[in-house]
CSV table of C-alpha atoms in Angstrom, one decimal:
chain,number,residue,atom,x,y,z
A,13,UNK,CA,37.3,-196.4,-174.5
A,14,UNK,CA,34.6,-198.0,-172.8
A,15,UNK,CA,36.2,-197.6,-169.3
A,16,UNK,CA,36.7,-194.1,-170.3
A,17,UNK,CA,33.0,-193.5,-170.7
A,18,UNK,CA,31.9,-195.4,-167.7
A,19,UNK,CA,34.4,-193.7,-165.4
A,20,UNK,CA,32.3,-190.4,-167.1
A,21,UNK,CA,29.5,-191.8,-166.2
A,22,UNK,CA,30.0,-192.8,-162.3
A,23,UNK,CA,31.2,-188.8,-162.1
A,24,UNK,CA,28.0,-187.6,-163.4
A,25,UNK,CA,26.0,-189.1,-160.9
A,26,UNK,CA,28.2,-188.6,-157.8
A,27,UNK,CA,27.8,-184.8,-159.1
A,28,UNK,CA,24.0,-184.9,-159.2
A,29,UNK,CA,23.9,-187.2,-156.2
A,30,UNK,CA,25.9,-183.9,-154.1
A,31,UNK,CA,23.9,-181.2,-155.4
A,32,UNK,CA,20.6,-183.3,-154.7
A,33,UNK,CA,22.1,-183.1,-150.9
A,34,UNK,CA,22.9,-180.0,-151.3
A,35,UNK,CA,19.5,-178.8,-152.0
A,36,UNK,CA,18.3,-180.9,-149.9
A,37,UNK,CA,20.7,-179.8,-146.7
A,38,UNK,CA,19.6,-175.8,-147.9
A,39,UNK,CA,16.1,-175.8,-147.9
A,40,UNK,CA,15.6,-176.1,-144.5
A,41,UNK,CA,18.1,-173.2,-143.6
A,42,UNK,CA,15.8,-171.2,-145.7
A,43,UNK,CA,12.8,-172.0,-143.8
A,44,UNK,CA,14.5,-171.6,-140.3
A,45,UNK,CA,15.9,-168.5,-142.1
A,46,UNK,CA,12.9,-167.2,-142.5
A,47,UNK,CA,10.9,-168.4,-139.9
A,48,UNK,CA,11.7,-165.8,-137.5
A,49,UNK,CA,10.2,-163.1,-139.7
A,50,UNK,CA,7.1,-164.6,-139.5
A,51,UNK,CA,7.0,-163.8,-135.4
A,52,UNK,CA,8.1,-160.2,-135.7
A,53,UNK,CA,4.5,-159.4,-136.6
A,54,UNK,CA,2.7,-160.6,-134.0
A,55,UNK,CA,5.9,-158.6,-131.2
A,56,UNK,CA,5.4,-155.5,-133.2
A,57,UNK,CA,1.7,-155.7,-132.6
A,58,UNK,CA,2.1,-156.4,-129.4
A,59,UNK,CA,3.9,-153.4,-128.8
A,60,UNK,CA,1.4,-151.2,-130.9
A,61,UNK,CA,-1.5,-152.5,-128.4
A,62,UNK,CA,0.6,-151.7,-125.6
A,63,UNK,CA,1.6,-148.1,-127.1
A,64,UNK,CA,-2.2,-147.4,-127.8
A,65,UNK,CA,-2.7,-148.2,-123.8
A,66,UNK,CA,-0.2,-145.6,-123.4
A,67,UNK,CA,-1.6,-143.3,-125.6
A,68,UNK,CA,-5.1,-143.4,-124.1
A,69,UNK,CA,-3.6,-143.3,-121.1
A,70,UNK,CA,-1.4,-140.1,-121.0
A,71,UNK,CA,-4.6,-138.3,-122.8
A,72,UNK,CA,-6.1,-139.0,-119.9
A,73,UNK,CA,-3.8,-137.5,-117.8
A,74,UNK,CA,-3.8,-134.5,-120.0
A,75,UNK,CA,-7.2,-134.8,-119.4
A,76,UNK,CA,-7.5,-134.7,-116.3
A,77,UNK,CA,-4.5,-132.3,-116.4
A,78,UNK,CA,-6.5,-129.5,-118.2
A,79,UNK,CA,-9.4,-129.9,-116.2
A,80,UNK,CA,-7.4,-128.6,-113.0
A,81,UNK,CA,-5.4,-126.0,-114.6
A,82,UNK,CA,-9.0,-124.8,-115.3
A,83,UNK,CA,-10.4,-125.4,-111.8
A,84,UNK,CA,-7.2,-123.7,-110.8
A,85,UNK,CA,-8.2,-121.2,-113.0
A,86,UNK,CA,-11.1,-120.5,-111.5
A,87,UNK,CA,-9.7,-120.3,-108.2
A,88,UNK,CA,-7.3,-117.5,-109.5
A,89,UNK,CA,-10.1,-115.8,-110.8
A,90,UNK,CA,-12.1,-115.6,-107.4
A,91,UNK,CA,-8.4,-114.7,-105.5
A,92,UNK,CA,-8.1,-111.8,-107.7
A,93,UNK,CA,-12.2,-110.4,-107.1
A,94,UNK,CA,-11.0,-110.8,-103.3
A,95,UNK,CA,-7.6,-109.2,-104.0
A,96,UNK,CA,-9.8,-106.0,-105.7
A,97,UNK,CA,-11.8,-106.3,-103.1
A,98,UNK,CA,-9.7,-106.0,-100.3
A,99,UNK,CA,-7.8,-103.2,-102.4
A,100,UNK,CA,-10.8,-101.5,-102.7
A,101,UNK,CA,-11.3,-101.7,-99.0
A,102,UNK,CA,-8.3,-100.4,-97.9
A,103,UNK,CA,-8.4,-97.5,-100.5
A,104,UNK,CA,-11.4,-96.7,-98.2
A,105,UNK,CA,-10.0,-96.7,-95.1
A,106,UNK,CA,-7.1,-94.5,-96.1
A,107,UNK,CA,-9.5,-92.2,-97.5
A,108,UNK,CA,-11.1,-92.5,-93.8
A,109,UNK,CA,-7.5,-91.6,-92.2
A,110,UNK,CA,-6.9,-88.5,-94.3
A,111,UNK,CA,-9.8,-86.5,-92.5
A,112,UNK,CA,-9.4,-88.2,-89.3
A,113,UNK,CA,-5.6,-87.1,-89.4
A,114,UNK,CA,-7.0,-83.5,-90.2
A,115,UNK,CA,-8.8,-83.3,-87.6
A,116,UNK,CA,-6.2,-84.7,-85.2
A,117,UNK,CA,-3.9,-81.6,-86.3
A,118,UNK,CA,-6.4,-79.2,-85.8
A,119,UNK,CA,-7.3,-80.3,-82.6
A,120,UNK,CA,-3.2,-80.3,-81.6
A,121,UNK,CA,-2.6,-77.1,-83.2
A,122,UNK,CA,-6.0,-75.4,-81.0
A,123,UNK,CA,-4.5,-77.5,-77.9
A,124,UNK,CA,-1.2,-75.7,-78.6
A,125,UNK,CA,-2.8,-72.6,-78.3
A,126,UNK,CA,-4.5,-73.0,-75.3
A,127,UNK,CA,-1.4,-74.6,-73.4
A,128,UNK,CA,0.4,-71.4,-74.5
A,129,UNK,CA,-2.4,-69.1,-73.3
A,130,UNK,CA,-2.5,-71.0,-70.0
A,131,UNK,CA,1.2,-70.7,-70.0
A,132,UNK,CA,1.1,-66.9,-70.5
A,133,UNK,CA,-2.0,-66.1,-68.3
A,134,UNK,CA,-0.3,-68.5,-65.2
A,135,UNK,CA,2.8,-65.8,-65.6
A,136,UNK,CA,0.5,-63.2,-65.0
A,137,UNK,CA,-1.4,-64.7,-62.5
A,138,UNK,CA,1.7,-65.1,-60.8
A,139,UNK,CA,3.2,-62.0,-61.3
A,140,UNK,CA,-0.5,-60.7,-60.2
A,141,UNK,CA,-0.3,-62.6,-56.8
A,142,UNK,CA,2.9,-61.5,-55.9
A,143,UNK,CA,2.0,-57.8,-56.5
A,144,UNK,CA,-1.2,-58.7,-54.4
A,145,UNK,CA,0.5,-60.3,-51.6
A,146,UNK,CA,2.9,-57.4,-50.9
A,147,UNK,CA,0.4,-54.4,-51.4
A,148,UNK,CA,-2.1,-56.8,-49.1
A,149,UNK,CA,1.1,-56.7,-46.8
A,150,UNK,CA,1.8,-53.8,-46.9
A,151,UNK,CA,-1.9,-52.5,-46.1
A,152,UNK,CA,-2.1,-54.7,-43.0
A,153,UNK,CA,1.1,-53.0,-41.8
A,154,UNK,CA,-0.1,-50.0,-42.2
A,155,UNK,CA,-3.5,-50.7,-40.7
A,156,UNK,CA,-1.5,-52.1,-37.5
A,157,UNK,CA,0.7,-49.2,-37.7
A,158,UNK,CA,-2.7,-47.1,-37.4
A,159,UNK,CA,-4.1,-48.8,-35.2
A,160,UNK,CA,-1.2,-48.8,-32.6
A,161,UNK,CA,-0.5,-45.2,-33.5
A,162,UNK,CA,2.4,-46.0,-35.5
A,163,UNK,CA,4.4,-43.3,-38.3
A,164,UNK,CA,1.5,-42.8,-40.2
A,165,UNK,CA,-0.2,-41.9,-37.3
A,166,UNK,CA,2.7,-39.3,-36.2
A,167,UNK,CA,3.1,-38.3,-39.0
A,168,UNK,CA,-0.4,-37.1,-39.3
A,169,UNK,CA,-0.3,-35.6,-36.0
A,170,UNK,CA,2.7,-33.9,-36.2
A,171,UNK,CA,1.2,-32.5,-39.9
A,172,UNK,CA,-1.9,-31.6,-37.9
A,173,UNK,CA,-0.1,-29.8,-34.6
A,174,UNK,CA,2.2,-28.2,-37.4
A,175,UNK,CA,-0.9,-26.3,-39.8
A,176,UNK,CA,-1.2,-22.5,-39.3
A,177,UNK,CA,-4.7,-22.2,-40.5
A,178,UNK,CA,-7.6,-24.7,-41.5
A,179,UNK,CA,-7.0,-24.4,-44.9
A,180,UNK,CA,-3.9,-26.7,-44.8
A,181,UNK,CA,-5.4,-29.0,-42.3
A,182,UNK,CA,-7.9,-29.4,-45.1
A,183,UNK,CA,-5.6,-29.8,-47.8
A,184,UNK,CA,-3.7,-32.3,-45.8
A,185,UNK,CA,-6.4,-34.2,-44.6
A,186,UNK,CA,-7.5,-34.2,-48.4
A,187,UNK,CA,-4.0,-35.5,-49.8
A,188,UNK,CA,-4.0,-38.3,-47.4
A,189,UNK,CA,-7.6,-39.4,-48.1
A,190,UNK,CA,-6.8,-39.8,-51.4
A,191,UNK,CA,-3.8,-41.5,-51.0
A,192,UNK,CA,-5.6,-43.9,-49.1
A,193,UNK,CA,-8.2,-44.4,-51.2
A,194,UNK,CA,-5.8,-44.8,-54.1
A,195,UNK,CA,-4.2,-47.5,-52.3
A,196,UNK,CA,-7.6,-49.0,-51.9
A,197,UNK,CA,-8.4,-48.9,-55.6
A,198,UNK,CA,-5.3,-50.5,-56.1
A,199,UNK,CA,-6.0,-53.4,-53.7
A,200,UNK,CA,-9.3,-53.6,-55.6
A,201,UNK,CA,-8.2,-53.7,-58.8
A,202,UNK,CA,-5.9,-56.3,-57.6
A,203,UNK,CA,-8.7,-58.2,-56.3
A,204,UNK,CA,-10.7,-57.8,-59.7
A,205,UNK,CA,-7.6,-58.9,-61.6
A,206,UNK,CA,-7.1,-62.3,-59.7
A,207,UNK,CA,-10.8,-62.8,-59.8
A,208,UNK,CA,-10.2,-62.6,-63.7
A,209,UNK,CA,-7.3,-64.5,-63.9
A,210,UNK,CA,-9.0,-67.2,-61.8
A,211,UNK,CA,-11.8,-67.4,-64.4
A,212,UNK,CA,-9.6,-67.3,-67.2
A,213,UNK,CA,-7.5,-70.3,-65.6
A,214,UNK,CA,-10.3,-72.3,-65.2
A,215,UNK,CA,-11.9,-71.7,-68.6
A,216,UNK,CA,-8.5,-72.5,-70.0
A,217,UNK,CA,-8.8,-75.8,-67.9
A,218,UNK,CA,-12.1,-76.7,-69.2
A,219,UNK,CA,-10.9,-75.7,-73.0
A,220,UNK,CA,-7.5,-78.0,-72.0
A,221,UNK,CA,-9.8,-81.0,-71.0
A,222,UNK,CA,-12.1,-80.5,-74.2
A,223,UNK,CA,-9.4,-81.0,-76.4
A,224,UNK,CA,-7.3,-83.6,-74.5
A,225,UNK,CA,-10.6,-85.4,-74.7
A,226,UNK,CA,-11.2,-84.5,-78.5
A,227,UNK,CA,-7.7,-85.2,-78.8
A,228,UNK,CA,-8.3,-88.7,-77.2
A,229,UNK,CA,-11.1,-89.4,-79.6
A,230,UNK,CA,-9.4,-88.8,-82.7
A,231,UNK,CA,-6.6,-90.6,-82.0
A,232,UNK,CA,-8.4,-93.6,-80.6
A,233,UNK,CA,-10.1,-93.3,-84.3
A,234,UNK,CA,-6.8,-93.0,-86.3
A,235,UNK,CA,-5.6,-96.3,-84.5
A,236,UNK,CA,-8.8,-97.7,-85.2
A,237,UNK,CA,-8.2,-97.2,-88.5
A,238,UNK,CA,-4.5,-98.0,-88.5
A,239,UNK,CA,-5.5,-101.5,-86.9
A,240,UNK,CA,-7.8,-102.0,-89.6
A,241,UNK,CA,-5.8,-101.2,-92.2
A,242,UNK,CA,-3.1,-103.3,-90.9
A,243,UNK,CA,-5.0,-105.9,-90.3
A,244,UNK,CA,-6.5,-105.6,-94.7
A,245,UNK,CA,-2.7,-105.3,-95.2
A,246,UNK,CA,-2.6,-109.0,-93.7
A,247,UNK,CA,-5.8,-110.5,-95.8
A,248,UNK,CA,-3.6,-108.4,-99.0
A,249,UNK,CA,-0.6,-110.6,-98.4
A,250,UNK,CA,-2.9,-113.8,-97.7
A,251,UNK,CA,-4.1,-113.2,-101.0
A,252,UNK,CA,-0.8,-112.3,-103.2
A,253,UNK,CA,0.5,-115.7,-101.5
A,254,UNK,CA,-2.3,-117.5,-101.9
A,255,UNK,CA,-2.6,-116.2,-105.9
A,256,UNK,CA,1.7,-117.1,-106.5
A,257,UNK,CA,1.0,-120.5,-104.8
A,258,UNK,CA,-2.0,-121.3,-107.4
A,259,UNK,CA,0.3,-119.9,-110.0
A,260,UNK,CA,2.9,-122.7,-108.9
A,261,UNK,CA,0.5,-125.4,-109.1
A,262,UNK,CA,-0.7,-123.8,-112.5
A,263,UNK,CA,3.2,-123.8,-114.0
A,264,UNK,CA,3.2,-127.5,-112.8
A,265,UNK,CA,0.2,-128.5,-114.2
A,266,UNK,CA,1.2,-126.9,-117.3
A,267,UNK,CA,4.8,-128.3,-117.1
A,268,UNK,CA,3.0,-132.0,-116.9
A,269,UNK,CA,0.6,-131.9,-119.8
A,270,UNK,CA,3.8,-130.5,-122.5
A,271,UNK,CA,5.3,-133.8,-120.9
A,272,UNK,CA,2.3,-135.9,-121.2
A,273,UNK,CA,2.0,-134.4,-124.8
A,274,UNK,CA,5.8,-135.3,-125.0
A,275,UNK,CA,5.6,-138.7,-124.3
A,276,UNK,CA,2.5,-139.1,-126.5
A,277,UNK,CA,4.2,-137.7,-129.7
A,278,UNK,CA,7.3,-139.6,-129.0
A,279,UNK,CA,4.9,-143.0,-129.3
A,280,UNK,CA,2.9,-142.1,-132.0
A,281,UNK,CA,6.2,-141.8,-133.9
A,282,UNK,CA,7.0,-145.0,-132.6
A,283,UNK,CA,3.6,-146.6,-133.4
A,284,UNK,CA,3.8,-144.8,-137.0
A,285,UNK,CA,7.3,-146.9,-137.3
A,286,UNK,CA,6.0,-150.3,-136.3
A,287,UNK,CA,3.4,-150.0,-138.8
A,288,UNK,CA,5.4,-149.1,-141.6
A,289,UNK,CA,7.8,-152.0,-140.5
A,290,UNK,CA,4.5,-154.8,-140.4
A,291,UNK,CA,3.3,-153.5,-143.6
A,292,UNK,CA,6.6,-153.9,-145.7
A,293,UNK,CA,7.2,-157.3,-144.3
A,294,UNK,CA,3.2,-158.3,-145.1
A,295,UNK,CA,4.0,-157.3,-148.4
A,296,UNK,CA,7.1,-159.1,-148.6
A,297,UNK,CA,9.6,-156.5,-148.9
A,298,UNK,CA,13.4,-155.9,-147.1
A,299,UNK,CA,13.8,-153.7,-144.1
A,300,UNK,CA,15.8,-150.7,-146.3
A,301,UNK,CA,18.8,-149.8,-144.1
A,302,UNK,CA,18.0,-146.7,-142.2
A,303,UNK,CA,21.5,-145.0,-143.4
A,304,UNK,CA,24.1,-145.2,-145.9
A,305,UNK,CA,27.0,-147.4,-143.5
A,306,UNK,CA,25.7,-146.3,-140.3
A,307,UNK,CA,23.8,-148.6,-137.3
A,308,UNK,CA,20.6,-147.0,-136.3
A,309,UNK,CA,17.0,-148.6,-134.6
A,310,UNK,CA,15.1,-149.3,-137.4
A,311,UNK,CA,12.2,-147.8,-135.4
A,312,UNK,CA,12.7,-144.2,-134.1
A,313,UNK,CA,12.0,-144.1,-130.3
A,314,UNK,CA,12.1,-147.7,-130.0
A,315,UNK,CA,13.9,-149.1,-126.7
A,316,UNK,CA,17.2,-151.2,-127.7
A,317,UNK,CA,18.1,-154.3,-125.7
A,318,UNK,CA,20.5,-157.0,-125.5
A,319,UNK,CA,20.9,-160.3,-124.1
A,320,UNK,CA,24.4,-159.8,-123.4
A,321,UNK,CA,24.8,-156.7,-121.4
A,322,UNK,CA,25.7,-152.9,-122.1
A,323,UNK,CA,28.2,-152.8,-125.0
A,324,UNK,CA,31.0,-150.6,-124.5
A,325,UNK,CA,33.4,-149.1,-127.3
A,326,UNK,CA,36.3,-150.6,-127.7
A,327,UNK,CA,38.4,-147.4,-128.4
């Protein structure tokens, strides 16, 4: 009985003798257990310093972002009072070229007309001088014949040896005077007319030079104009490219601040997360899973790592 109770006895304290190394083998897993949750503090604030950097530095940018979309602004602005001015300008100068064109047709249409008169009158002048030059001709024949005592001559003689009485001598010599002088009238209304035409022909020249020369000016003023407008065309496109370039750079500038403002919600949510994630574990409370059986960062936006590579799927 007795070697029953000490055999007990010796069991009892091996048993306490184990679980006093026991506890004494498991308190120092807890504190290397939980002696990495003590530096997770000072990493996460570490990365909300360096997020606030970021922060104050993309505001910055966005910034400085706004202040040249406004300067570009500006710059628009002014392109658009020299596009309306320009505009404005050239408005002016058709207005200019309207009239001046006017004028140009009248002065072709009255040039027409005189080219057509000179046309017409050098027929008749023509016509005139052809007429004149066989009558004159024809005179000086006759005048030889006369003097040479040619047909005409005869002719008169035989009509004068031929008369029974004076009264047809006089009749005769009558008739022949006044075909001669008819003859002469005609060689003087000849004369007249070329004299006339001559005049005419060089009033028509005169006229023809006024309005080549008027001619001349106006269309050395509608290519003036035509030059300048050309030439505001020019300074038009200048502008329109000049205004689509500055609204390039304006989309860009624009396109950088939504990213600036992008990237500086994206680390506020991060920030926002860290702090959540010190304050529980100041307080002492568990990192709740993020989902019901599913893996996820327990900070949203955070950057996940790992010492041993890229892990790749299995399946």
């Amino acid at each position: 009985m007795k070697r029953v109770l000490g055999a007990a006895v010796l069991v009892a304290g091996l048993l306490s003798g184990t679980a006093a190394s026991a506890t004494t083998t498991t308190t120092p897993s807890r504190t290397s257990a939980t002696s990495p949750s003590r530096t997770t503090p000072t990493a996460g604030q570490q990365r909300q310093q360096q997020i606030a950097t970021q922060i104050v530095t993309l505001r910055s940018q966005v910034a400085d972002a706004s202040a040249e979309e406004g300067r570009l602004l500006d710059l628009l602005d002014a392109s658009d009072a020299r596009l309306r001015d320009l505009s404005t300008k050239i408005a002016a100068i058709d207005g200019r070229i309207v009239p001046a064109q006017q004028q140009l047709d009248v002065a072709q249409g009255r040039l027409d007309g005189i080219e057509a008169h000179y046309l017409a009158t050098s027929a008749q002048l023509e016509a005139t001088q052809h007429q004149l030059d066989t009558a004159t001709d024809d005179l000086r024949q006759r005048a030889v014949d006369a003097y040479v005592g040619g047909p005409e001559a005869t002719a008169y003689a035989d009509l004068v040896f031929h008369l029974d009485d004076v009264r047809a001598l006089a009749a005769s010599t009558v008739y022949l005077k006044a075909v001669l002088d008819g003859r002469a009238r005609i060689v003087h209304q000849y004369r007249v007319l070329q004299g006339r035409t001559t005049g005419l022909v060089a009033a028509l020249d005169g006229q023809r030079a006024d309005a080549l020369q008027e001619r001349n000016v106006v269309a050395g003023t509608e290519s003036a104009l035509e030059i300048a407008r050309r030439s505001q065309d020019g300074l038009r496109q200048q502008a329109l490219a000049e205004q689509n370039q500055r609204q390039s750079l304006i989309a860009q500038v624009r396109g950088k601040k939504a990213e600036f403002q992008s990237q500086i919600r994206s680390l506020q949510t991060e920030s926002a997360s860290i702090a959540r994630l010190l304050r529980s574990r100041q307080a002492g409370q568990r990192v709740q899973p993020s989902g019901h059986g599913v893996l996820s960062s327990p900070i949203p936006g955070a950057a996940v790592t790992s010492g041993f590579g890229p892990r790749v799927h299995p399946i």
